[in-house]
Coordinates of C-alpha atoms in Angstrom, one line a residue:
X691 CA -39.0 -20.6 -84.9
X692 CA -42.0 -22.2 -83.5
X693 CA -40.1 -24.5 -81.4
X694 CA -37.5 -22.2 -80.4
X695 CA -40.5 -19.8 -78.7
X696 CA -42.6 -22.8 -77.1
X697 CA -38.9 -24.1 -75.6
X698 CA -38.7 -20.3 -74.5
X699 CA -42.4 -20.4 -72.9
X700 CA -41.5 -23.5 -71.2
X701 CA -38.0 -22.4 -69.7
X702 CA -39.5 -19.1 -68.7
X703 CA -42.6 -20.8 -67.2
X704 CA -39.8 -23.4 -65.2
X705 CA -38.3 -20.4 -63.9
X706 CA -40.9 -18.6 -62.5
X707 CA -42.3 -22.1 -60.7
X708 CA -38.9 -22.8 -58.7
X709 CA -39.8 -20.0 -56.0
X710 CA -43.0 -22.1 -55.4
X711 CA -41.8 -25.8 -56.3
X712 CA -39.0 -24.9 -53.7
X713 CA -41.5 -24.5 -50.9
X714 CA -42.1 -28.2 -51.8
X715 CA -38.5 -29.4 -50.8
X716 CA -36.3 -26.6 -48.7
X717 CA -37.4 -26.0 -44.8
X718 CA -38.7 -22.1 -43.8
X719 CA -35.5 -20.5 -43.0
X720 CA -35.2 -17.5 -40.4
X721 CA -34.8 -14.3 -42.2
X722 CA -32.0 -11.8 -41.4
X723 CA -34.5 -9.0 -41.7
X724 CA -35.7 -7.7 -38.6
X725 CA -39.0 -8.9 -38.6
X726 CA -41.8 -11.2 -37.9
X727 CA -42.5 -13.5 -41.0
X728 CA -46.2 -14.1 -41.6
X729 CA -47.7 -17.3 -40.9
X730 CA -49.8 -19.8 -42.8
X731 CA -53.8 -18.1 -42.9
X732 CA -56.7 -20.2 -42.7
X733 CA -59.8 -20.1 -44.6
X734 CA -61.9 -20.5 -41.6
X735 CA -61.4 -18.5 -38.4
X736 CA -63.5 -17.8 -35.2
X737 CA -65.6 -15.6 -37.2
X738 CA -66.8 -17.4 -39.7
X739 CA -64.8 -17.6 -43.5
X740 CA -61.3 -15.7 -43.3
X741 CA -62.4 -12.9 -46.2
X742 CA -58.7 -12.0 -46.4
X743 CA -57.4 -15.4 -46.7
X744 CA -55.8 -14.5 -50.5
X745 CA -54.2 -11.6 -49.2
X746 CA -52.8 -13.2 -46.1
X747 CA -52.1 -15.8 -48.7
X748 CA -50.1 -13.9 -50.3
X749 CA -48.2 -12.5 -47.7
X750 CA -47.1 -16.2 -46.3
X751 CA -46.1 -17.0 -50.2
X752 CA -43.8 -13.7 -50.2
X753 CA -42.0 -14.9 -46.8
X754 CA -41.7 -18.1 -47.2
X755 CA -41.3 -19.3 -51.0
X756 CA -38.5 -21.6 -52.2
X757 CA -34.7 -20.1 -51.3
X758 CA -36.0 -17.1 -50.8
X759 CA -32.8 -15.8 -48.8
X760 CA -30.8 -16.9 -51.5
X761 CA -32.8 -14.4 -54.2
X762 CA -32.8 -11.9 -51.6
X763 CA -29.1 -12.0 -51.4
X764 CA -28.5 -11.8 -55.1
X765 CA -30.8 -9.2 -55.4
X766 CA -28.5 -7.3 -52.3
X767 CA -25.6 -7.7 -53.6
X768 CA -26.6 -6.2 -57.1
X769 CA -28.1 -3.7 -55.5
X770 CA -25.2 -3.0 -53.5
X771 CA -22.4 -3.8 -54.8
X772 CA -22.9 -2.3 -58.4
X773 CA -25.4 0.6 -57.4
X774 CA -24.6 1.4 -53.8
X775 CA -28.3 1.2 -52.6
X776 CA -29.4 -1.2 -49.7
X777 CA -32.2 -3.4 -50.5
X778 CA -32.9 -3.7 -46.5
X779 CA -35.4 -1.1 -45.3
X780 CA -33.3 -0.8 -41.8
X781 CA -29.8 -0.9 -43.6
X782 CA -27.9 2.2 -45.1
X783 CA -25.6 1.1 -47.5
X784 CA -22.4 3.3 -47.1
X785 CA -19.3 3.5 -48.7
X786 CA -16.2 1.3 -48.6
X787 CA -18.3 -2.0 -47.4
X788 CA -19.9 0.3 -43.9
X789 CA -23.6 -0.6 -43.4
X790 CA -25.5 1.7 -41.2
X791 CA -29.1 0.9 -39.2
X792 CA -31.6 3.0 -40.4
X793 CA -33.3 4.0 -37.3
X794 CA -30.3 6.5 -36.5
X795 CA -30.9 8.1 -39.4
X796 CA -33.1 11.1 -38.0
X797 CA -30.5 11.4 -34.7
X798 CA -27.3 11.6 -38.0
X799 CA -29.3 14.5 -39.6
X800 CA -31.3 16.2 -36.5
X801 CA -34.7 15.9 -37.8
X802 CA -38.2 15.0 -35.8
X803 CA -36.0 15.7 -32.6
X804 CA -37.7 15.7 -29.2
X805 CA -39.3 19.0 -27.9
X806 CA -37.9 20.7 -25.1
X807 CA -40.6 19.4 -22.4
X808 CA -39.9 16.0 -23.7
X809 CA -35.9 15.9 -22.8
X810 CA -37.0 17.1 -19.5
X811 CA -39.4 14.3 -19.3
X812 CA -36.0 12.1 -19.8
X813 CA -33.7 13.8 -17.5
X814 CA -36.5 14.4 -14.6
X815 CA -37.8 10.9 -14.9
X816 CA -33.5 9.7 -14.5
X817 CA -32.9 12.3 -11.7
X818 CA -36.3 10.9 -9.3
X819 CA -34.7 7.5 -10.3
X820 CA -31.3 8.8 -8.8
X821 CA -32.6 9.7 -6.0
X822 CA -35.0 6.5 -5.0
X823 CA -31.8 4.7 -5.7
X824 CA -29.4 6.6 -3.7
X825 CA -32.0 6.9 -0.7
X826 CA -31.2 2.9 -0.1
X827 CA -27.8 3.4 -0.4
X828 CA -27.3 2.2 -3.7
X829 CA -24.9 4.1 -6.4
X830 CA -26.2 5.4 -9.7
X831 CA -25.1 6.0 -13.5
X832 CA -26.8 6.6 -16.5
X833 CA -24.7 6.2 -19.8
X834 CA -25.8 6.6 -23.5
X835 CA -24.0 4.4 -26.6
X836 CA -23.5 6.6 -29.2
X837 CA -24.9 5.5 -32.4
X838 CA -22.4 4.4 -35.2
X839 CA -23.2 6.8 -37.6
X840 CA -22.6 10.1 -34.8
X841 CA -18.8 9.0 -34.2
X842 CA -18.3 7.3 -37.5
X843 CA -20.3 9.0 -40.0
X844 CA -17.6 9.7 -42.6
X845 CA -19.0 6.4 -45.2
X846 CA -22.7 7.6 -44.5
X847 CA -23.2 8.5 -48.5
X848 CA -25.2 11.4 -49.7
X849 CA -26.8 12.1 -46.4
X850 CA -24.1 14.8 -45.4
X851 CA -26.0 17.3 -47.6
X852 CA -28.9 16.9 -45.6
X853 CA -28.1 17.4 -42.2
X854 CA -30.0 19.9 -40.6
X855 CA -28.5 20.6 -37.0
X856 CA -25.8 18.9 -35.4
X857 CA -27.5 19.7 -32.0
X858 CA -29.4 16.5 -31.9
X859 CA -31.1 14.9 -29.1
X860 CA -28.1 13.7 -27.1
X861 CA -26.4 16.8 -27.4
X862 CA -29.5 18.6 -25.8
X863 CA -30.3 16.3 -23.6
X864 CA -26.8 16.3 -21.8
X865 CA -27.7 20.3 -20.6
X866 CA -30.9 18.9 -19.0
X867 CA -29.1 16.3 -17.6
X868 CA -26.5 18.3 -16.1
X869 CA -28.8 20.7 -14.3
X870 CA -31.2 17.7 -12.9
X871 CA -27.9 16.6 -11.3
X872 CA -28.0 13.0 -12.9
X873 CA -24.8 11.4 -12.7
X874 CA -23.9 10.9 -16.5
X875 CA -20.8 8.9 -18.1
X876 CA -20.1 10.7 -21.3
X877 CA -19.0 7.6 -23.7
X878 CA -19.6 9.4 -26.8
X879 CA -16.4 12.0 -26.2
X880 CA -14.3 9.0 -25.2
X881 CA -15.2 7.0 -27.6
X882 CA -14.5 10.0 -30.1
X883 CA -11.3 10.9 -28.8
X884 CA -9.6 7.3 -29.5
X885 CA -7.7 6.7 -32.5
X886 CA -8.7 3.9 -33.8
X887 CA -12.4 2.8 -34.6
X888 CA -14.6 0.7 -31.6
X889 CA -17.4 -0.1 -34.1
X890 CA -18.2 -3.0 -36.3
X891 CA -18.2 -1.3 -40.0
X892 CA -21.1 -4.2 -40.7
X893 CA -23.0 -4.0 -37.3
X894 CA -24.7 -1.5 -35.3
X895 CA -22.5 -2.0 -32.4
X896 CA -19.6 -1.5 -31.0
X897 CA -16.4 -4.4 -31.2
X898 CA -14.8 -5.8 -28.0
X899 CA -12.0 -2.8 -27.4
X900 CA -15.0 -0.5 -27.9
X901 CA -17.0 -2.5 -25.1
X902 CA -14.1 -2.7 -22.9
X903 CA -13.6 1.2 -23.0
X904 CA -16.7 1.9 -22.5
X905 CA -17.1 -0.9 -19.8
X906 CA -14.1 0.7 -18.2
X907 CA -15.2 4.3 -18.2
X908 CA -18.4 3.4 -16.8
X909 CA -16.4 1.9 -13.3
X910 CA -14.0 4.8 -13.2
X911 CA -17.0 6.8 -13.0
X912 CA -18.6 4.6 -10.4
X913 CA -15.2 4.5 -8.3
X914 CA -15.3 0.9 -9.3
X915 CA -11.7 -1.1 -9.3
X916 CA -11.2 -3.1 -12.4
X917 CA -8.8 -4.6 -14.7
X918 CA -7.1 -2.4 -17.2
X919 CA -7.8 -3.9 -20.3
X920 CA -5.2 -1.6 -22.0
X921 CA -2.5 -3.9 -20.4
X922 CA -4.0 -7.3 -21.5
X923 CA -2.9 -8.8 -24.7
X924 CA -5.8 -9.2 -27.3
X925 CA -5.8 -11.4 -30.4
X926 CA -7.1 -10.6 -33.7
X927 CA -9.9 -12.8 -35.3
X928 CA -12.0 -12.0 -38.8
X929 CA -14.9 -14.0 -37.5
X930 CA -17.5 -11.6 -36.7
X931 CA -20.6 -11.4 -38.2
X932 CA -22.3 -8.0 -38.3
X933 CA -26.1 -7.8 -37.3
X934 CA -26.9 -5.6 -40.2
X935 CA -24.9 -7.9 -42.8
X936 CA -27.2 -10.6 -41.9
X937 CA -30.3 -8.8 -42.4
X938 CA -28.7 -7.2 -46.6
X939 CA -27.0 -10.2 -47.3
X940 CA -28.4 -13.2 -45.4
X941 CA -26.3 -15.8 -47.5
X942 CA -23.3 -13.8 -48.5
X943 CA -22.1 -12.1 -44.9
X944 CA -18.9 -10.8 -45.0
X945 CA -16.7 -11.4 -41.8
X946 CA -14.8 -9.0 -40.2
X947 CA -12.2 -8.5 -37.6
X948 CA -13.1 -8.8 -33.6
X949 CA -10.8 -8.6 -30.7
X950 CA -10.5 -11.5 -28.4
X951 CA -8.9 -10.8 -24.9
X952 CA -6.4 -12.9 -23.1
X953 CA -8.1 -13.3 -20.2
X954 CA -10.0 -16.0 -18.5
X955 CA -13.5 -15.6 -17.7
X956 CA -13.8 -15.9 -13.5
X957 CA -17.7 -15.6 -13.6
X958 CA -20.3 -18.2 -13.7
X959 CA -24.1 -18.0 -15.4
X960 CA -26.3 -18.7 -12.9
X961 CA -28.9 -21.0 -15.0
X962 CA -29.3 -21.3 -19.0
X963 CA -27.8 -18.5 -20.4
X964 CA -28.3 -19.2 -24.5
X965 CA -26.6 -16.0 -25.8
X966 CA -25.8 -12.3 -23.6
X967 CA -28.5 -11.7 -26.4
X968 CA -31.0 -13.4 -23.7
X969 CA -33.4 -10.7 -21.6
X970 CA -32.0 -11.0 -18.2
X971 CA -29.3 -12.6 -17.1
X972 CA -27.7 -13.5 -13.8
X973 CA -23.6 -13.8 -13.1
X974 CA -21.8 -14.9 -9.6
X975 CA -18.4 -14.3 -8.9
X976 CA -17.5 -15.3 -6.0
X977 CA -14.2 -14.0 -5.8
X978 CA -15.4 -10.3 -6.3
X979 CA -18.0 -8.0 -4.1
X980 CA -20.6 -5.0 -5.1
X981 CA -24.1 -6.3 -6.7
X982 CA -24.8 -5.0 -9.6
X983 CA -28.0 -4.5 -11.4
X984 CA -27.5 -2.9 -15.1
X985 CA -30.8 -2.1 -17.2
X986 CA -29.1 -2.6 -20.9
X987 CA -30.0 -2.5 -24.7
X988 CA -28.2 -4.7 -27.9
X989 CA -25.2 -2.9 -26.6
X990 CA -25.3 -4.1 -23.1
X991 CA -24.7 -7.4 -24.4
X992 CA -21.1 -7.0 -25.1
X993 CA -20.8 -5.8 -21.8
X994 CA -22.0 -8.8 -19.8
X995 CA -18.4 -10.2 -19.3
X996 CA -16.2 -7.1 -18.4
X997 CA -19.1 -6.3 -15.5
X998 CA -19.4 -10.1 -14.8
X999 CA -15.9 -10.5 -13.9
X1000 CA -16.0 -7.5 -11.4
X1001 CA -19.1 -7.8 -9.3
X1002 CA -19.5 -10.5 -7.1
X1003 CA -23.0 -10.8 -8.5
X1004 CA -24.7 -9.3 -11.4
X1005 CA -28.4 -8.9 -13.3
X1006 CA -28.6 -7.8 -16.6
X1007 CA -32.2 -6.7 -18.1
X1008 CA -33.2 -5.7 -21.1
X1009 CA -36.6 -5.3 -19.8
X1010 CA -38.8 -1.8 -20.0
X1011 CA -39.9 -0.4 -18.1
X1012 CA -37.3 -0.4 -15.4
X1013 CA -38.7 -2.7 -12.5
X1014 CA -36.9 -0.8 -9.4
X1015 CA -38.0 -4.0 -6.8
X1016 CA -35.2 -5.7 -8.5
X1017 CA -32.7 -3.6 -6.5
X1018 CA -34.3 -4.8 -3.1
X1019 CA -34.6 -8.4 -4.8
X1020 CA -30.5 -9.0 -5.8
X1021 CA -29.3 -6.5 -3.2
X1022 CA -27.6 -4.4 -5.4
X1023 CA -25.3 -1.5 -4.3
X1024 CA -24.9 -0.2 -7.9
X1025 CA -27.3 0.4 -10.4
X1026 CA -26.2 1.6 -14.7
X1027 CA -28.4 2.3 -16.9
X1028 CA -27.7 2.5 -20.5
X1029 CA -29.3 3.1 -23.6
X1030 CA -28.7 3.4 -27.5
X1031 CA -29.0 6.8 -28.8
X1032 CA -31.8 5.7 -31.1
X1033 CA -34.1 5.1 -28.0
X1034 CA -33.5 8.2 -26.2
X1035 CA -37.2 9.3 -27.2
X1036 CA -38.3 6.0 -25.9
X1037 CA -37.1 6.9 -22.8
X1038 CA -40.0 9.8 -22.3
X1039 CA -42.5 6.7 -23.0
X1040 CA -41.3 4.3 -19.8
X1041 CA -41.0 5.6 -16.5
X1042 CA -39.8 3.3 -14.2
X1043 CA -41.8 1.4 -11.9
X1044 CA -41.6 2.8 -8.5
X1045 CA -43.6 4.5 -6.3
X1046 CA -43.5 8.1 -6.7
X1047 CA -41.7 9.6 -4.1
X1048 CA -43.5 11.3 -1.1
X1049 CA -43.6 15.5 -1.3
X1050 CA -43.8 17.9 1.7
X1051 CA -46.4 20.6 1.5
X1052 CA -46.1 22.1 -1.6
X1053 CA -47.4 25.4 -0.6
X1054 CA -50.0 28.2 -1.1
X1055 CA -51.7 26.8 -4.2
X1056 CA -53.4 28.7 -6.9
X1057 CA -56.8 27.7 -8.8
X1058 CA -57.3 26.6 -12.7
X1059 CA -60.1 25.3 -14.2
X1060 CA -59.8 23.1 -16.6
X1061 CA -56.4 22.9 -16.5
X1062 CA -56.4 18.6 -16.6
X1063 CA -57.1 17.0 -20.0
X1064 CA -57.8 13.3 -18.8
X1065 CA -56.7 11.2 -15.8
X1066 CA -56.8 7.4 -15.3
X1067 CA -56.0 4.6 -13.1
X1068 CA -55.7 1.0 -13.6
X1069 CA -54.0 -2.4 -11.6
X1070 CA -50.1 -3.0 -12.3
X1071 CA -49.0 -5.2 -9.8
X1072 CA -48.6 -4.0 -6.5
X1073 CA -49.5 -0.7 -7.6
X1074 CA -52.0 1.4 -8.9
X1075 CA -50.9 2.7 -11.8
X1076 CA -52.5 6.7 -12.2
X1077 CA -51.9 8.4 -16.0
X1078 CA -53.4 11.1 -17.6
X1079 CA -52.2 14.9 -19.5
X1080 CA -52.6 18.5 -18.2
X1081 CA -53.3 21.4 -20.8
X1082 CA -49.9 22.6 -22.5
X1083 CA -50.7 26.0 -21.0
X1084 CA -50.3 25.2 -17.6
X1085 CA -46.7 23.2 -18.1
X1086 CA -43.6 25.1 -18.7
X1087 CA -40.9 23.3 -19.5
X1088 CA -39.8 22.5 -16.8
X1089 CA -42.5 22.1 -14.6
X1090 CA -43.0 19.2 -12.2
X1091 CA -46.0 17.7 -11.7
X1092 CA -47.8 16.1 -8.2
X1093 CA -50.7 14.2 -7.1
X1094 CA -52.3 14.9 -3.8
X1095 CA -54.2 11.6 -2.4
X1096 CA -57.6 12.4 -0.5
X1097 CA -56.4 15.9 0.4
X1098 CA -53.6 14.3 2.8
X1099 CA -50.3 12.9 1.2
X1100 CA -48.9 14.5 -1.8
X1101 CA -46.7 12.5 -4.3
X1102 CA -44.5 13.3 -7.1
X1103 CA -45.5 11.7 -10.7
X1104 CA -43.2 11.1 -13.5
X1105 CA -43.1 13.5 -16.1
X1106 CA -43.8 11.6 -19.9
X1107 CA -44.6 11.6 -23.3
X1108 CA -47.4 9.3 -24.7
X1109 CA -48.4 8.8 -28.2
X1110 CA -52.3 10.0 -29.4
X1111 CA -53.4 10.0 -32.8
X1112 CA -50.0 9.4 -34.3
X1113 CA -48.0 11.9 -33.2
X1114 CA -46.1 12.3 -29.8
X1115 CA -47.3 14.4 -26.9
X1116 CA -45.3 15.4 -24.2
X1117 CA -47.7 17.1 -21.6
X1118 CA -48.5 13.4 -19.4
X1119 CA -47.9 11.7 -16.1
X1120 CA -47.4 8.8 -14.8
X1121 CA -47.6 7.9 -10.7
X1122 CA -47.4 4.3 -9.5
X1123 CA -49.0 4.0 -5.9
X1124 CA -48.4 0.6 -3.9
X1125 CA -52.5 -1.1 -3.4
X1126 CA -52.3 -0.8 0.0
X1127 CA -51.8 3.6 -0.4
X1128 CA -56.0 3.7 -1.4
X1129 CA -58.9 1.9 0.4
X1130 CA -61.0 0.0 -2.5
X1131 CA -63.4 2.4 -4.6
X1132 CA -62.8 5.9 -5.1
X1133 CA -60.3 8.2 -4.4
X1134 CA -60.3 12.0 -4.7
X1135 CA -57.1 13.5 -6.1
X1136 CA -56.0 17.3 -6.9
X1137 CA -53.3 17.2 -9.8
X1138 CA -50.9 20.0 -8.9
X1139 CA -48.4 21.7 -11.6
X1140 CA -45.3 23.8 -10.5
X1141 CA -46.0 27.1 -11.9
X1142 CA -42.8 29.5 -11.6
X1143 CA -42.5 29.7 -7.8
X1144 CA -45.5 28.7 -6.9
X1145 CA -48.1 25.7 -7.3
X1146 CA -51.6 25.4 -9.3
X1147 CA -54.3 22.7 -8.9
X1148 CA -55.2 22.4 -12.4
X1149 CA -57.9 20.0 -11.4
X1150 CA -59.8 18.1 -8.2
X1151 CA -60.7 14.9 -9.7
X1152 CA -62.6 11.9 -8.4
X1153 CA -60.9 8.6 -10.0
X1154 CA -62.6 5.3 -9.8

């Protein structure tokens, strides 16, 4: 009996030394979870000896011990597959093999949606965009990818129960839209309308016939000829690999169908283009005209070709915030904007960078005291870069918000949100000023809010 326990000990002991002993013969391998895995700590830094060297210690031993994707896989597909819960903290597990990305989760149910002022902040911010772009002669769209989960949420599992509003950010943010006059390209009702599903069920995106739609909707609206994808044969291929299978299942993905078109590609990448995954990337074409610039998310990426293969040349960026020189740097005559569901708050965070546009006179102006709760100006570029939050009492929600420079020009700031001790406010400002706008040293400036027909200086500042 003896025996049989100490063989026992032994085995057991083996067992729990092959996570470590495999660190000792298998490389680090990348991690489908969408994260940064910690590094090696060492037990003497800048400071002196690294007090939290155990604990970063054993942080780096729980990323990177011996076939660690392999565990984490088995322990998925238990999970998963027998008790229909997703191991991933990003991935919904739904039903009949759909996987869902957790960060839609609160636009599915309509929870912690944006406040009123803060969908303005959106739509205003898009609409003085519009117009800086249209001013140079340069046609506008703004477009929004519907999250899987709001056209195909019929395997979410239990979630249904707890849906509080359908009237989620999208939907309320389309009426402010409308009445700032910003050209929107509703893909989420054509999308909706089609008979078959455009989505990946193991990815958070949208398959090739869903990309070509929406691809195609987008240069209807922008009066844009193109080629009608509806008329090209396509070929089916299960050899897709879903973003969100590789983060549950890192060593057990599942493959699923994606369309293939048959049409050559007529566009060239102008330097090394790795993946349409890259940040920005440049196309020529030269048998086509229009520049195009397109400010994209993961769903732009599926996108590159269809727009490649109708502009003569194209620049794709995923960068934020929007940098609006690069319109006057690829002389582009059309600019799109899209953007995942899921990052409509972000939107309120990240004006563009432009200069605000210049005002007239905005009239007989009213007094406040106290009406600014901080203002600030720092260096970004070639511009000075001016921030700050009025009192909530003095905004409605609608209310614009301008900056008058040394008591002469008067400029119009972007309306935003900002974050401040965790939670999100949506009462700031944001003005960019080119460098050469303000002599070196101080400046005096009079922060004016719209207030019903009128105008109120909520504060005369002096910013250094």
């Amino acid at each position: 009996m003896k025996k049989w326990m100490t063989a026992y000990a032994v085995f057991f002991f083996l067992i729990c030394l092959i996570p470590s002993l495999g660190m000792a013969v298998t490389k680090t391998e990348e991690s489908g979870e969408n994260r940064t895995l910690a590094s090696m700590p060492s037990i003497r830094t800048e400071e002196g000896v690294n007090i939290n060297y155990l604990p970063q210690l054993g942080d780096y031993f729980q990323d990177h011990f011996g076939f660690r994707n392999e565990l984490v896989t088995a322990n998925a597909l238990i999970q998963g597959k027998v008790f229909g819960v997703s191991t991933a903290d990003g991935v919904i597990q739904g039903t009949d093999g759909w996987l869902y990305y957790k960060d839609s989760l609160d636009d599915y149910l309509g929870r912690n949606l944006m406040s009123e002022r803060g969908l303005f902040n959106v739509a205003h911010s898009l609409s003085l965009m519009q117009d800086y772009t249209e001013a140079l002669g340069v046609s506008f769209a703004f477009t929004v990818a519907p999250n899987k989960n709001s056209l195909y949420g019929e395997q979410m599992p239990y979630y249904d129960s707890l849906v509080i509003t359908e009237d989620n950010n999208l939907a309320r943010l389309t009426g402010y839209l409308e009445s700032e006059g910003v050209h929107y390209v509703d893909l989420y009702d054509t999308l909706k309308s089609q008979d078959e599903i455009l989505y990946h069920e193991r990815d958070s995106h949208w398959n090739n016939k869903g990309a070509a739609l929406a691809a195609e909707t987008l240069m209807d609206a922008l009066n844009k000829e193109h080629t009608d994808y509806s008329e090209v044969p396509v070929e089916e291929r299960v050899d897709y690999y879903g973003d969100l299978d590789e983060m549950l299942y890192p060593k057990a993905m599942t493959p699923e169908t994606e369309y293939y078109y048959d049409k050559a590609d007529i566009f060239a990448y102008v330097g090394e283009v790795e993946s349409n995954f890259d940040p920005q990337i440049t196309t020529v074409n030269p048998s086509m005209e229009n520049n195009l610039i397109m400010y994209r998310d993961s769903f732009g990426n599926a996108l590159v070709p269809f727009f490649a293969n109708e502009y003569g040349n194209a620049y794709f960026s995923r960068g934020v915030p929007y940098q609006m020189t690069d319109i006057l740097n690829v002389g582009a005559d059309t600019l799109i904007v899209e953007r995942a569901e899921r990052f409509i708050p972000d939107m309120a965070l990240n004006p563009p960078v432009m200069e605000g546009p210049v005002t007239a006179a905005v009239g007989e102006e009213k007094e406040a005291k106290e009406g600014l709760e901080e203002i600030s100006i720092e260096e970004s570029g070639i511009y000075y870069k001016i921030t700050g939050s009025i009192s909530e009492e003095y905004l409605d929600t609608a209310s614009e918000i301008y900056i008058k420079v040394n008591n002469d020009t008067v400029y119009e700031a972007f309306p935003v949100n900002y974050e401040k001790d965790g939670k999100t406010e949506d009462n700031g400002f944001c003005l960019y000023l080119l460098n050469t706008r303000i002599a070196e040293g101080a400046f005096e400036a009079q922060v004016i809010v719209q207030d019903g027909d009128g105008y109120r200086i909520v504060a005369e500042q002096t910013v250094q």
